[in-house]
Tab-separated table of C-alpha atoms and ligand atoms in Angstrom:
chain	number	residue	atom	x	y	z
A	20	UNK	CA	127.453	71.142	75.433
A	21	UNK	CA	130.051	73.922	75.756
A	22	UNK	CA	128.313	76.273	78.204
A	23	UNK	CA	124.893	77.233	79.601
A	24	UNK	CA	123.734	80.726	80.621
A	25	UNK	CA	120.821	81.346	82.972
A	26	UNK	CA	119.216	84.734	83.584
A	27	UNK	CA	117.699	85.293	87.031
A	28	UNK	CA	115.803	88.287	88.474
A	29	UNK	CA	116.128	90.312	91.687
A	30	UNK	CA	113.289	90.364	94.212
A	31	UNK	CA	111.626	92.916	96.411
A	32	UNK	CA	109.410	91.929	99.339
A	33	UNK	CA	106.062	93.719	99.056
A	34	UNK	CA	105.303	92.514	102.553
A	35	UNK	CA	107.816	91.070	104.974
A	36	UNK	CA	106.104	90.008	108.192
A	37	UNK	CA	108.648	88.702	110.688
A	38	UNK	CA	107.406	86.460	113.497
A	39	UNK	CA	109.238	84.829	116.377
A	40	UNK	CA	112.519	82.947	116.309
A	41	UNK	CA	112.094	79.218	115.602
A	42	UNK	CA	114.084	76.451	117.308
A	43	UNK	CA	116.397	76.333	114.238
A	44	UNK	CA	117.287	80.031	114.733
A	45	UNK	CA	115.339	81.258	111.683
A	46	UNK	CA	112.369	83.605	111.998
A	47	UNK	CA	108.868	82.542	111.065
A	48	UNK	CA	107.987	84.668	108.019
A	49	UNK	CA	105.248	85.700	105.687
A	50	UNK	CA	106.950	87.200	102.678
A	51	UNK	CA	105.204	88.459	99.568
A	52	UNK	CA	107.980	88.107	97.007
A	53	UNK	CA	107.890	90.025	93.723
A	54	UNK	CA	110.485	89.420	90.983
A	55	UNK	CA	111.705	92.579	89.207
A	56	UNK	CA	113.589	93.222	85.982
A	57	UNK	CA	117.129	93.586	87.354
A	58	UNK	CA	119.032	90.464	86.386
A	59	UNK	CA	122.165	88.482	87.089
A	60	UNK	CA	123.436	86.116	84.423
A	61	UNK	CA	125.255	82.955	85.415
A	62	UNK	CA	127.243	81.013	82.797
A	63	UNK	CA	128.661	77.576	83.578
A	64	UNK	CA	131.357	76.019	81.405
A	65	UNK	CA	133.005	72.599	81.827
A	66	UNK	CA	136.453	72.925	83.449
A	67	UNK	CA	139.109	70.858	85.244
A	68	UNK	CA	137.990	72.111	88.655
A	69	UNK	CA	135.398	74.395	90.248
A	70	UNK	CA	136.174	78.094	89.817
A	71	UNK	CA	134.305	81.389	90.057
A	72	UNK	CA	134.588	84.654	88.149
A	73	UNK	CA	132.463	87.746	88.486
A	74	UNK	CA	131.886	90.966	86.562
A	75	UNK	CA	129.803	94.070	87.274
A	76	UNK	CA	129.584	97.012	89.677
A	77	UNK	CA	130.558	96.647	93.351
A	78	UNK	CA	131.758	93.104	92.974
A	79	UNK	CA	134.388	93.566	95.713
A	80	UNK	CA	131.835	92.306	98.245
A	81	UNK	CA	131.105	89.120	96.245
A	82	UNK	CA	133.017	86.222	97.811
A	83	UNK	CA	134.867	84.116	95.227
A	84	UNK	CA	135.284	81.062	97.448
A	85	UNK	CA	133.058	78.440	99.113
A	86	UNK	CA	131.184	81.279	100.830
A	87	UNK	CA	129.589	82.057	97.467
A	88	UNK	CA	126.136	80.491	97.217
A	89	UNK	CA	126.674	79.739	93.513
A	90	UNK	CA	129.720	77.589	94.286
A	91	UNK	CA	127.789	75.823	97.027
A	92	UNK	CA	124.906	75.251	94.606
A	93	UNK	CA	127.228	73.549	92.073
A	94	UNK	CA	128.723	71.345	94.818
A	95	UNK	CA	125.276	70.412	96.186
A	96	UNK	CA	123.841	69.459	92.781
A	97	UNK	CA	126.991	67.570	91.718
A	98	UNK	CA	126.787	65.580	94.947
A	99	UNK	CA	123.126	64.698	94.231
A	100	UNK	CA	124.008	63.651	90.683
A	101	UNK	CA	127.063	61.671	91.850
A	102	UNK	CA	129.624	63.651	89.865
A	103	UNK	CA	132.361	66.234	90.315
A	104	UNK	CA	131.391	69.944	90.334
A	105	UNK	CA	133.995	70.737	87.700
A	106	UNK	CA	132.718	73.948	86.134
A	107	UNK	CA	133.777	77.524	85.735
A	108	UNK	CA	130.939	79.688	87.062
A	109	UNK	CA	130.858	83.192	85.642
A	110	UNK	CA	128.490	85.654	87.335
A	111	UNK	CA	127.500	88.862	85.571
A	112	UNK	CA	125.979	91.027	88.314
A	113	UNK	CA	123.055	93.301	87.531
A	114	UNK	CA	121.439	92.830	90.970
A	115	UNK	CA	122.802	95.141	93.709
A	116	UNK	CA	125.349	93.249	95.841
A	117	UNK	CA	124.306	92.746	99.515
A	118	UNK	CA	121.378	95.048	98.781
A	119	UNK	CA	118.418	93.078	100.169
A	120	UNK	CA	117.361	92.010	96.668
A	121	UNK	CA	118.392	88.330	96.895
A	122	UNK	CA	121.402	88.642	94.586
A	123	UNK	CA	123.267	85.740	96.203
A	124	UNK	CA	120.131	83.579	96.253
A	125	UNK	CA	119.500	84.416	92.596
A	126	UNK	CA	123.001	83.218	91.686
A	127	UNK	CA	122.426	79.972	93.584
A	128	UNK	CA	119.109	79.350	91.797
A	129	UNK	CA	120.695	80.169	88.432
A	130	UNK	CA	123.674	77.888	89.083
A	131	UNK	CA	121.417	74.950	90.019
A	132	UNK	CA	119.463	75.336	86.769
A	133	UNK	CA	122.545	75.998	84.610
A	134	UNK	CA	124.520	73.041	86.001
A	135	UNK	CA	121.520	70.712	85.758
A	136	UNK	CA	121.115	71.715	82.100
A	137	UNK	CA	124.858	71.373	81.369
A	138	UNK	CA	125.088	67.997	83.130
A	139	UNK	CA	121.767	66.780	81.665
A	140	UNK	CA	120.541	65.973	85.155
A	141	UNK	CA	116.857	66.355	84.180
A	142	UNK	CA	116.123	67.243	87.796
A	143	UNK	CA	112.480	68.407	88.110
A	144	UNK	CA	112.204	72.147	88.869
A	145	UNK	CA	110.358	71.385	92.100
A	146	UNK	CA	113.365	69.292	93.210
A	147	UNK	CA	115.801	72.061	92.212
A	148	UNK	CA	113.780	74.446	94.399
A	149	UNK	CA	113.942	72.007	97.289
A	150	UNK	CA	117.720	71.825	96.887
A	151	UNK	CA	117.765	75.615	96.685
A	152	UNK	CA	115.996	75.871	100.052
A	153	UNK	CA	118.973	74.046	101.611
A	154	UNK	CA	121.201	76.904	100.421
A	155	UNK	CA	119.062	79.890	101.460
A	156	UNK	CA	115.508	80.937	102.266
A	157	UNK	CA	115.105	83.085	99.111
A	158	UNK	CA	116.609	80.620	96.601
A	159	UNK	CA	113.354	78.784	95.717
A	160	UNK	CA	111.646	82.088	94.890
A	161	UNK	CA	114.525	83.197	92.654
A	162	UNK	CA	113.828	80.072	90.608
A	163	UNK	CA	110.041	80.512	90.589
A	164	UNK	CA	109.736	84.282	89.976
A	165	UNK	CA	106.496	86.197	89.451
A	166	UNK	CA	104.766	87.145	92.702
A	167	UNK	CA	104.410	84.594	95.476
A	168	UNK	CA	103.625	84.289	99.158
A	169	UNK	CA	106.449	82.627	101.058
A	170	UNK	CA	105.858	81.035	104.458
A	171	UNK	CA	107.968	79.015	106.891
A	172	UNK	CA	111.375	80.705	106.705
A	173	UNK	CA	110.301	82.054	103.305
A	174	UNK	CA	110.950	78.907	101.284
A	175	UNK	CA	107.399	77.473	101.063
A	176	UNK	CA	105.806	79.223	98.089
A	177	UNK	CA	102.336	79.839	96.701
A	178	UNK	CA	102.138	81.912	93.494
A	179	UNK	CA	99.862	84.962	93.347
A	180	UNK	CA	98.782	85.154	89.696
A	181	UNK	CA	98.509	88.745	88.468
A	182	UNK	CA	98.694	90.142	84.968
A	183	UNK	CA	99.405	93.717	86.078
A	184	UNK	CA	102.791	95.346	85.540
A	185	UNK	CA	104.152	97.518	88.352
A	186	UNK	CA	106.873	100.136	87.902
A	187	UNK	CA	109.653	100.390	90.453
A	188	UNK	CA	112.647	102.508	91.303
A	189	UNK	CA	115.473	101.124	93.417
A	190	UNK	CA	117.811	103.485	95.250
A	191	UNK	CA	121.185	101.846	95.771
A	192	UNK	CA	123.222	102.664	98.860
A	193	UNK	CA	126.956	102.634	99.440
A	194	UNK	CA	127.959	99.301	100.988
A	195	UNK	CA	125.704	96.404	101.942
A	196	UNK	CA	123.935	95.335	105.128
A	197	UNK	CA	124.362	91.886	106.656
A	198	UNK	CA	121.062	89.969	106.708
A	199	UNK	CA	121.769	88.203	110.052
A	200	UNK	CA	122.747	91.579	111.575
A	201	UNK	CA	119.438	93.139	110.477
A	202	UNK	CA	117.378	90.229	111.869
A	203	UNK	CA	119.404	90.505	115.093
A	204	UNK	CA	118.694	94.240	115.318
A	205	UNK	CA	114.985	93.540	114.703
A	206	UNK	CA	114.962	91.146	117.690
A	207	UNK	CA	116.863	93.640	119.832
A	208	UNK	CA	114.529	96.545	119.028
A	209	UNK	CA	111.483	94.374	119.776
A	210	UNK	CA	112.936	93.280	123.077
A	211	UNK	CA	113.808	96.848	124.113
A	212	UNK	CA	110.279	98.023	123.224
A	213	UNK	CA	108.657	94.985	124.890
A	214	UNK	CA	106.806	94.162	121.658
A	215	UNK	CA	104.679	90.998	121.704
A	216	UNK	CA	105.572	89.216	118.468
A	217	UNK	CA	102.483	88.378	116.403
A	218	UNK	CA	102.082	85.334	114.203
A	219	UNK	CA	102.820	86.669	110.681
A	220	UNK	CA	99.965	86.727	108.168
A	221	UNK	CA	99.550	88.019	104.599
A	222	UNK	CA	97.907	91.444	104.286
A	223	UNK	CA	94.595	91.031	102.496
A	224	UNK	CA	94.533	94.616	101.142
A	225	UNK	CA	97.925	94.057	99.576
A	226	UNK	CA	96.965	90.795	97.867
A	227	UNK	CA	93.742	92.428	96.598
A	228	UNK	CA	95.748	95.402	95.232
A	229	UNK	CA	98.094	93.004	93.436
A	230	UNK	CA	95.252	91.109	91.814
A	231	UNK	CA	93.503	94.375	90.828
A	232	UNK	CA	96.728	95.884	89.448
A	233	UNK	CA	96.113	98.972	91.622
A	234	UNK	CA	99.498	100.665	92.155
A	235	UNK	CA	98.077	103.243	94.610
A	236	UNK	CA	96.530	100.582	96.856
A	237	UNK	CA	99.667	98.442	96.567
A	238	UNK	CA	101.833	101.432	97.460
A	239	UNK	CA	99.735	102.074	100.571
A	240	UNK	CA	99.982	98.400	101.579
A	241	UNK	CA	103.772	97.910	101.325
A	242	UNK	CA	105.226	96.866	104.691
A	243	UNK	CA	108.543	95.510	105.893
A	244	UNK	CA	108.997	94.485	109.538
A	245	UNK	CA	112.786	94.629	109.038
A	246	UNK	CA	112.634	98.314	108.066
A	247	UNK	CA	113.008	99.749	111.605
A	248	UNK	CA	116.076	97.531	112.088
A	249	UNK	CA	117.613	98.552	108.743
A	250	UNK	CA	116.965	102.234	109.590
A	251	UNK	CA	118.446	101.775	113.046
A	252	UNK	CA	121.653	100.375	111.491
A	253	UNK	CA	121.622	102.864	108.580
A	254	UNK	CA	119.733	106.026	109.699
A	255	UNK	CA	120.554	107.826	106.410
A	256	UNK	CA	118.014	105.608	104.611
A	257	UNK	CA	115.167	107.693	106.116
A	258	UNK	CA	116.229	110.624	103.893
A	259	UNK	CA	116.315	108.341	100.823
A	260	UNK	CA	112.770	107.090	101.525
A	261	UNK	CA	111.525	110.673	102.010
A	262	UNK	CA	113.204	111.893	98.802
A	263	UNK	CA	111.564	109.170	96.692
A	264	UNK	CA	108.104	109.874	98.109
A	265	UNK	CA	108.546	113.631	97.563
A	266	UNK	CA	109.440	112.858	93.937
A	267	UNK	CA	106.089	111.180	93.207
A	268	UNK	CA	106.333	107.565	94.382
A	269	UNK	CA	103.063	106.066	95.647
A	270	UNK	CA	104.769	103.770	98.126
A	271	UNK	CA	108.203	103.020	99.515
A	272	UNK	CA	110.025	100.560	101.686
A	273	UNK	CA	113.421	99.158	102.442
A	274	UNK	CA	113.913	96.081	100.242
A	275	UNK	CA	114.291	92.938	102.377
A	276	UNK	CA	117.098	93.483	104.873
A	277	UNK	CA	118.270	96.563	102.916
A	278	UNK	CA	119.999	98.862	102.353
A	279	UNK	CA	118.363	99.206	98.902
A	280	UNK	CA	115.188	101.330	99.069
A	281	UNK	CA	112.276	100.425	96.766
A	282	UNK	CA	109.748	102.921	95.392
A	283	UNK	CA	106.539	102.059	93.589
A	284	UNK	CA	105.579	104.520	90.826
A	285	UNK	CA	102.127	104.880	89.276
A	286	UNK	CA	103.575	104.545	85.745
A	287	UNK	CA	106.839	104.223	83.828
A	288	UNK	CA	107.358	107.940	83.184
A	289	UNK	CA	106.941	108.775	86.850
A	290	UNK	CA	109.415	106.019	87.717
A	291	UNK	CA	111.971	107.753	85.500
A	292	UNK	CA	111.314	111.104	87.224
A	293	UNK	CA	111.593	109.514	90.691
A	294	UNK	CA	114.929	107.943	89.697
A	295	UNK	CA	116.288	111.279	88.434
A	296	UNK	CA	115.139	113.190	91.523
A	297	UNK	CA	116.595	110.549	93.836
A	298	UNK	CA	119.984	110.963	92.200
A	299	UNK	CA	119.695	114.776	92.355
A	300	UNK	CA	118.779	114.538	96.069
A	301	UNK	CA	122.207	113.055	96.823
A	302	UNK	CA	120.598	110.508	99.192
A	303	UNK	CA	121.644	107.437	97.195
A	304	UNK	CA	124.583	106.186	95.170
A	305	UNK	CA	122.544	105.239	92.100
A	306	UNK	CA	118.955	104.578	91.059
A	307	UNK	CA	117.584	101.849	88.810
A	308	UNK	CA	114.188	101.689	87.112
A	309	UNK	CA	112.607	98.236	86.799
A	310	UNK	CA	109.232	96.526	86.470
A	311	UNK	CA	107.566	93.482	87.957
A	312	UNK	CA	106.498	90.829	88.083
A	313	UNK	CA	108.903	88.957	85.804
A	314	UNK	CA	109.494	85.200	85.455
A	315	UNK	CA	112.137	83.418	87.529
A	316	UNK	CA	115.363	81.727	86.416
A	317	UNK	CA	115.482	80.699	82.762
A	318	UNK	CA	118.044	79.244	80.392
A	319	UNK	CA	119.028	81.757	77.703
A	320	UNK	CA	119.342	80.672	74.098
A	321	UNK	CA	123.000	80.077	73.297
A	322	UNK	CA	124.711	83.291	72.395
A	323	UNK	CA	126.445	83.246	69.066
A	324	UNK	CA	129.551	85.357	69.517
A	325	UNK	CA	130.139	87.202	66.254
A	326	UNK	CA	133.467	86.493	64.614
A	327	UNK	CA	135.319	89.775	64.235
A	328	UNK	CA	136.619	90.427	60.759
A	329	UNK	CA	139.098	92.987	59.663
A	330	UNK	CA	140.149	93.721	56.167
A	331	UNK	CA	142.541	96.294	54.823
A	332	UNK	CA	141.401	97.322	51.383
B	643	C5P	O1	118.273	81.780	104.506
B	643	C5P	P1	119.268	82.866	104.300
B	643	C5P	O2	120.664	82.337	104.093
B	643	C5P	O3	118.878	83.863	103.280
B	643	C5P	O4	119.301	83.644	105.668
B	643	C5P	C1	120.337	84.521	105.990
B	643	C5P	C2	120.222	84.882	107.457
B	643	C5P	O5	119.041	85.678	107.658
B	643	C5P	C3	120.047	83.700	108.386
B	643	C5P	O6	121.295	83.183	108.787
B	643	C5P	C4	119.303	84.321	109.561
B	643	C5P	O7	120.184	85.057	110.382
B	643	C5P	C5	118.401	85.338	108.867
B	643	C5P	N1	117.056	84.786	108.586
B	643	C5P	C6	116.183	84.579	109.632
B	643	C5P	N2	114.934	84.078	109.378
B	643	C5P	C7	114.553	83.799	108.119
B	643	C5P	C8	115.417	84.021	107.023
B	643	C5P	C9	116.668	84.517	107.308
B	643	C5P	O8	116.516	84.833	110.806
B	643	C5P	N3	113.337	83.319	107.906
């Protein structure tokens, strides 16, 4: 086999309920994950040694060393299969970098699946997800896709079957936000305010809205406990959220740890209008229209690269 390409979606958290800090330093979570149609593509090709290449917008913030979750995924799987991780990993970024949309986790999930396919590991998907959880809390969901409730530190998943399609707009910000920094700010704000941290639980109205395919009810139910922390670190996001709502969105929230802002639209045309108005408002760097839920990581059929022909008549 010469190479394998895997496509993997971004995620937005429809609900992110953050509980107390566990003994391992992670927060107890309830996260309603929703996979949306912004994709990274990861291609792995046999090579003499492990290497990484990357293409796309804003790739300066993507580490091209062992700090990259994709590289760590290849090393982890190779170790399990008792072989060397000798592949070239090429990442084509379509998911905002450091944007709170699980781009790094998506690349890790895609690399696990791509390498397992290339190396004919035949590792069951459930086992790949378990390996993924060792790399990051969001990696198992990037593999699963759809809509799912994550518990524990976000890695224990239960799918929420829904046939509805929801239309989203994502407002991209300049520069990323560090996930640990946002969790840290969340803890700090809670301590300052003397907030008693509740045990996180899924919102029933939100799950009912998902099942019913009711965008208005879903929009009203969106909630992210990390939002005050993201806004505290990046106050300008408040203007982005307001601009999207003024443009016709039926719900908004900061995506994960941010700084990407997510807007739910009642239909595709409105999503387009919201995206245009957001750009006109000058409160974001770019806007992307997407829909959800979409499936998780999947191997793409091999691309046949057309042979270029030239002929002087
Ligand atoms: O698991 P992941 O690598 O995505 O987590 C990144 C960081 O986010 C962790 O190092 C931790 O600071 C924070 N985090 C957390 N509780 C979680 C998930 C992530 O505190 N449940």
